XYZ file of C-alpha atoms in Angstrom:
79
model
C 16.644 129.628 98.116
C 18.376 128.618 101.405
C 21.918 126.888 100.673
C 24.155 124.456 102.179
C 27.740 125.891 101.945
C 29.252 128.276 103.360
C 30.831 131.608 100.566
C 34.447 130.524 101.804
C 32.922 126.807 101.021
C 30.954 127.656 98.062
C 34.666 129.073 96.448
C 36.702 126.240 97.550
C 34.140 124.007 95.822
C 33.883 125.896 92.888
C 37.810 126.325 92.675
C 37.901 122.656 92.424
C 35.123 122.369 89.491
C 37.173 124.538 87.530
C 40.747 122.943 88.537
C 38.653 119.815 87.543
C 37.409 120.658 84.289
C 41.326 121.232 82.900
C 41.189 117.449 83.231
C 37.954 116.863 82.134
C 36.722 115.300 85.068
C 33.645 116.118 88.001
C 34.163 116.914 91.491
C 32.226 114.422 94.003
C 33.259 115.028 97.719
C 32.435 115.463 100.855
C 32.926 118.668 103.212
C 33.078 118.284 106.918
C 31.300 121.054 108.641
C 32.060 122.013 112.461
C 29.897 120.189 114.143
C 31.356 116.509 112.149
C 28.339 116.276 109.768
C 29.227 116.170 106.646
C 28.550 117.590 103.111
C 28.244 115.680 99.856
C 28.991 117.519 96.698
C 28.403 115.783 92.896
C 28.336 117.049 89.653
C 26.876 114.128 87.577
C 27.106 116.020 84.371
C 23.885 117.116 84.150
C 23.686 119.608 87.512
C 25.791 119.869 90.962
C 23.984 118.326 93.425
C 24.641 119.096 97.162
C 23.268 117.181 100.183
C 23.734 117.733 103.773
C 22.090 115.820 106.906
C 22.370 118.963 109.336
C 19.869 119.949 111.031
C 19.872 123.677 110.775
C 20.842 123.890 107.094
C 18.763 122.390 104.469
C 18.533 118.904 102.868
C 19.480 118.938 99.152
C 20.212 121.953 96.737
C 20.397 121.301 93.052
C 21.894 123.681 90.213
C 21.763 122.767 86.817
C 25.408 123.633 86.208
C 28.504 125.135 87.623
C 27.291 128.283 85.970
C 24.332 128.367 87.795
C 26.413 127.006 91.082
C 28.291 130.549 91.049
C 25.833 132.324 90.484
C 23.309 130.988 93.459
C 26.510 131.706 95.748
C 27.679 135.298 93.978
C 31.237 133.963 92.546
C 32.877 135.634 89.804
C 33.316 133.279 87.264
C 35.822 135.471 84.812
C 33.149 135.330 81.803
């Protein structure tokens, strides 16, 4: 599967979900890529959802949780 983010992205992201989850909340936000475009990031409760309107990267990625999200991008989660 192709995906959006970037690794250094991808941990920044993920970094936040768990930062997040000590307050039990979900990350929605936006990352600005070089070029100005920009990144949407939500975790709805039911899967992360990622969208991006770049042309060379593609349109929507879906995991069904933060679990999954680190896994697709080869994080260590500390399970």
């Amino acid at each position: 599967m192709a995906q959006i983010l970037t690794k250094a992205q991808a941990e920044a992201v993920y970094s936040a979900m768990c930062a997040l989850n000590n307050v039990n909340a979900l990350i929605s936000a936006f990352i600005r890529t070089d070029s100005g475009k920009f990144i949407e990031i939500h975790d709805e409760g039911n899967g992360i959802a990622l969208w991006s309107k770049e042309v060379d990267l593609p349109g929507k990625e879906t995991h069904a949780d933060q679990s999954a999200f680190a896994a697709a991008y080869g994080l260590q989660t500390g399970d």
